[in-house]
Short mmCIF file of C-alpha atoms in Angstrom, two decimals:
data_model
loop_
_atom_site.label_atom_id
_atom_site.label_comp_id
_atom_site.label_asym_id
_atom_site.label_seq_id
_atom_site.Cartn_x
_atom_site.Cartn_y
_atom_site.Cartn_z
CA GLN A 96 91.52 85.76 96.31
CA SER A 97 91.25 86.32 99.82
CA VAL A 98 91.01 84.40 102.83
CA LEU A 99 88.19 86.81 103.43
CA THR A 100 84.94 86.07 101.87
CA GLN A 101 82.55 89.10 100.66
CA PRO A 102 80.03 89.47 98.05
CA PRO A 103 81.20 91.31 95.11
CA SER A 104 78.45 93.78 94.53
CA ALA A 105 75.21 95.03 96.66
CA SER A 106 72.61 97.20 95.86
CA GLY A 107 69.46 98.79 97.35
CA THR A 108 67.85 101.71 96.85
CA PRO A 109 67.87 104.91 98.65
CA GLY A 110 66.62 104.46 102.66
CA GLN A 111 66.74 100.84 102.53
CA ARG A 112 69.07 98.87 104.62
CA VAL A 113 71.81 96.93 102.96
CA THR A 114 73.96 94.43 104.56
CA ILE A 115 77.63 93.04 103.50
CA SER A 116 78.92 89.72 104.98
CA CYS A 117 82.53 88.68 105.54
CA SER A 118 83.16 85.17 106.12
CA GLY A 119 86.67 84.31 107.50
CA GLY A 120 88.25 81.27 109.74
CA SER A 121 89.46 80.89 113.41
CA SER A 122 92.69 82.09 112.70
CA ASN A 123 91.38 85.47 111.52
CA ILE A 124 87.78 86.72 112.26
CA GLY A 125 87.28 83.68 115.01
CA SER A 126 90.33 85.24 117.07
CA ASN A 127 90.45 89.14 116.57
CA TYR A 128 88.93 92.40 115.94
CA VAL A 129 87.21 92.91 112.35
CA TYR A 130 87.60 96.12 110.51
CA TRP A 131 85.24 98.03 107.97
CA TYR A 132 86.72 100.34 105.38
CA GLN A 133 84.70 102.51 102.62
CA GLN A 134 86.89 103.50 99.22
CA LEU A 135 84.82 106.39 97.62
CA PRO A 136 85.94 106.23 93.76
CA GLY A 137 89.24 107.69 92.96
CA THR A 138 89.83 108.42 96.99
CA ALA A 139 91.83 106.29 99.86
CA PRO A 140 90.29 103.87 102.26
CA LYS A 141 88.90 105.50 105.11
CA LEU A 142 87.89 103.74 108.38
CA LEU A 143 84.20 103.07 108.72
CA ILE A 144 83.78 100.21 112.04
CA TYR A 145 86.82 99.59 114.27
CA ARG A 146 86.92 96.59 116.73
CA ASN A 147 83.91 94.68 115.45
CA ASN A 148 81.34 97.39 115.88
CA GLN A 149 83.09 101.09 116.87
CA ARG A 150 82.62 104.00 114.65
CA PRO A 151 85.66 106.50 114.31
CA SER A 152 84.44 109.79 115.15
CA GLY A 153 82.06 111.43 112.30
CA VAL A 154 80.95 107.95 110.85
CA PRO A 155 77.34 108.51 110.75
CA ASP A 156 75.37 105.85 112.68
CA ARG A 157 73.58 104.77 109.68
CA PHE A 158 76.88 102.18 109.58
CA SER A 159 76.84 99.22 111.83
CA GLY A 160 79.01 96.25 112.28
CA SER A 161 78.55 93.03 113.89
CA LYS A 162 80.39 89.63 114.47
CA SER A 163 79.24 86.27 115.44
CA GLY A 164 81.77 83.31 115.20
CA THR A 165 84.03 83.51 111.76
CA SER A 166 81.90 85.67 110.27
CA ALA A 167 81.39 89.47 110.32
CA SER A 168 78.95 91.83 108.61
CA LEU A 169 78.43 95.58 107.86
CA ALA A 170 74.96 97.21 108.02
CA ILE A 171 74.07 100.53 106.20
CA SER A 172 70.54 101.52 107.21
CA GLY A 173 68.76 104.46 105.17
CA LEU A 174 70.97 104.08 102.23
CA ARG A 175 71.88 107.47 100.85
CA SER A 176 73.71 107.79 96.86
CA GLU A 177 76.91 109.15 98.61
CA ASP A 178 77.30 105.56 100.20
CA GLU A 179 77.82 104.36 96.42
CA ALA A 180 81.50 103.15 97.23
CA ASP A 181 83.76 100.05 97.68
CA TYR A 182 83.61 98.55 101.26
CA TYR A 183 86.63 95.67 102.58
CA CYS A 184 86.61 94.25 105.48
CA ALA A 185 89.61 93.04 107.15
CA VAL A 186 91.51 91.31 110.08
CA TRP A 187 94.77 90.25 111.57
CA ASP A 188 95.21 86.74 110.58
CA ASP A 189 97.11 84.68 113.08
CA SER A 190 98.60 82.39 110.95
CA LEU A 191 101.61 83.07 108.73
CA SER A 192 103.43 85.04 111.72
CA GLY A 193 100.41 87.73 111.33
CA LEU A 194 99.26 89.04 108.65
CA TYR A 195 96.52 92.07 107.91
CA VAL A 196 94.03 90.53 105.53
CA PHE A 197 91.14 92.32 103.59
CA GLY A 198 88.75 91.22 101.62
CA ILE A 199 87.99 91.57 98.36
CA GLY A 200 85.76 94.30 98.76
CA THR A 201 81.77 94.60 98.01
CA LYS A 202 81.15 97.32 95.41
CA VAL A 203 77.73 99.26 96.70
CA THR A 204 75.67 100.41 94.20
CA VAL A 205 72.55 102.85 95.16
CA LEU A 206 69.74 102.16 92.59
CA GLN B 276 94.54 116.90 112.17
CA VAL B 277 97.08 114.26 111.32
CA GLN B 278 97.90 114.23 107.15
CA LEU B 279 99.98 111.85 105.50
CA GLN B 280 101.57 112.20 102.47
CA GLU B 281 103.14 109.58 99.75
CA SER B 282 105.93 110.77 97.72
CA GLY B 283 108.37 109.04 95.66
CA PRO B 284 109.04 108.31 91.71
CA GLY B 285 105.49 107.23 89.85
CA LEU B 286 107.95 105.48 87.30
CA GLU B 287 109.77 102.23 88.07
CA LYS B 288 111.67 99.78 85.81
CA PRO B 289 111.94 95.92 86.20
CA SER B 290 114.45 94.69 88.41
CA GLU B 291 114.88 97.80 90.63
CA THR B 292 113.94 98.84 93.74
CA LEU B 293 110.97 101.02 94.60
CA SER B 294 111.40 104.01 97.15
CA LEU B 295 108.80 105.59 98.78
CA THR B 296 108.31 108.35 101.67
CA CYS B 297 105.28 109.15 103.65
CA THR B 298 105.47 112.16 105.80
CA VAL B 299 103.29 112.69 109.09
CA SER B 300 102.41 116.68 109.37
CA GLY B 301 99.77 117.72 112.00
CA GLY B 302 100.89 114.97 114.72
CA SER B 303 104.05 113.15 116.00
CA ILE B 304 105.31 109.77 114.56
CA SER B 305 105.78 108.45 118.19
CA GLY B 306 103.55 106.22 119.76
CA TYR B 307 102.07 104.39 116.57
CA TYR B 308 102.30 101.89 114.03
CA TRP B 309 102.90 103.31 110.46
CA SER B 310 101.64 101.21 107.58
CA TRP B 311 101.86 101.08 103.94
CA ILE B 312 99.01 99.27 102.09
CA ARG B 313 98.70 99.14 97.91
CA GLN B 314 96.12 98.38 95.65
CA PRO B 315 96.87 97.44 91.94
CA PRO B 316 94.43 99.47 89.28
CA GLY B 317 91.09 98.60 89.28
CA LYS B 318 91.63 95.56 92.12
CA GLY B 319 91.57 95.52 96.28
CA LEU B 320 94.20 96.14 98.89
CA GLU B 321 97.08 94.53 99.94
CA TRP B 322 99.02 95.19 103.26
CA ILE B 323 102.33 95.70 102.55
CA GLY B 324 103.88 95.97 106.34
CA TYR B 325 103.93 97.96 109.35
CA VAL B 326 106.95 99.50 110.99
CA TYR B 327 106.46 100.77 114.99
CA PHE B 328 107.77 103.93 115.81
CA ARG B 329 110.66 102.36 117.70
CA GLY B 330 111.47 100.63 114.31
CA GLY B 331 109.79 97.14 114.90
CA THR B 332 108.55 95.71 111.77
CA SER B 333 106.11 93.23 110.56
CA TYR B 334 105.61 92.55 106.77
CA ASN B 335 103.13 90.12 104.41
CA PRO B 336 104.85 87.18 104.05
CA SER B 337 104.12 86.84 100.40
CA LEU B 338 106.45 90.33 100.43
CA LYS B 339 108.91 89.82 103.33
CA SER B 340 111.88 88.95 101.15
CA ARG B 341 111.59 92.35 99.36
CA VAL B 342 110.40 94.84 101.70
CA THR B 343 112.21 97.08 104.07
CA ILE B 344 110.05 99.39 105.86
CA SER B 345 111.98 102.05 108.39
CA VAL B 346 111.07 105.21 110.37
CA ASP B 347 112.79 108.63 110.98
CA THR B 348 111.32 110.04 113.86
CA SER B 349 113.69 113.45 113.33
CA LYS B 350 111.49 114.05 110.19
CA ASN B 351 108.39 112.79 111.15
CA GLN B 352 108.72 110.47 108.21
CA PHE B 353 108.83 106.43 107.68
CA SER B 354 109.84 104.97 104.16
CA LEU B 355 108.92 101.57 102.07
CA LYS B 356 111.53 100.14 99.85
CA LEU B 357 110.54 97.33 97.67
CA THR B 358 113.31 95.36 95.52
CA SER B 359 113.64 93.58 92.18
CA VAL B 360 109.85 95.10 91.08
CA THR B 361 108.12 93.41 88.05
CA ALA B 362 104.66 94.71 86.35
CA ALA B 363 102.99 93.20 89.31
CA ASP B 364 104.13 95.43 91.68
CA THR B 365 102.49 98.39 89.98
CA ALA B 366 99.94 99.77 92.06
CA ILE B 367 98.25 102.88 94.02
CA TYR B 368 100.50 102.73 97.10
CA TYR B 369 99.23 103.85 100.13
CA CYS B 370 101.32 105.04 103.67
CA ALA B 371 98.50 105.25 106.59
CA ARG B 372 98.86 105.26 110.45
CA THR B 373 97.84 101.95 112.56
CA HIS B 374 96.14 102.65 115.70
CA GLY B 375 94.06 99.91 117.78
CA GLY B 376 94.68 97.32 114.83
CA GLY B 377 92.75 99.63 112.20
CA SER B 378 94.34 102.43 110.09
CA ASP B 379 92.94 105.43 110.80
CA TYR B 380 94.60 107.98 108.52
CA TRP B 381 95.51 107.56 105.22
CA GLY B 382 97.31 109.45 102.43
CA PRO B 383 96.04 109.96 99.24
CA GLY B 384 98.22 107.54 97.45
CA THR B 385 100.36 107.42 94.77
CA LEU B 386 100.72 105.39 91.42
CA VAL B 387 103.75 103.68 90.69
CA THR B 388 104.23 101.76 87.43
CA VAL B 389 106.17 99.39 86.77
CA SER B 390 107.52 99.39 82.76
CA SER B 391 110.70 99.43 81.16
#
């Protein structure tokens, strides 16, 4: 269980656009930057989006992040088979003396 | 290219202390925050805490009473100690560099099993 709510799964066919939501509250998403991580099977997570909508060097522009109020979303356009992975949103929470919280993760399946 | 590598025992007995070290190569430990994150098998990610290169720390409140994270800048290493472990602490433990709020470089992870 997490203070961040993500759908457990999402799917699409190659070329489609998939969107993953991340819902939080005023002490986390509402007042701090959102980060997204991609975890391919059997590997360490990889930073995909930082500060709501910034892509680290090397991350394709097919991946985009946005935030509005206490919710955020990750969009994957032009879905590819190699995008099949778990995706986690994360944010610092100002309650409880500071805590970095992850969403439960969304498993993206490419049909 | 910054690389991180976790090291330590893969098996701990209940009630003992888990100790892991993360060695940073290809860059300096100075100037950054360094985090530990864990992932129970088949489950999601849990932030354990971080240490600043100057030694300041922040911990997950749910683990705070059992966790110590420290840094050794002379060795370009930082470490995790988790006391009184139980089976619930069985997880893949990742070390990571935290910069600008996100963790941009990660180690491959090391599985620690707690079992008698």
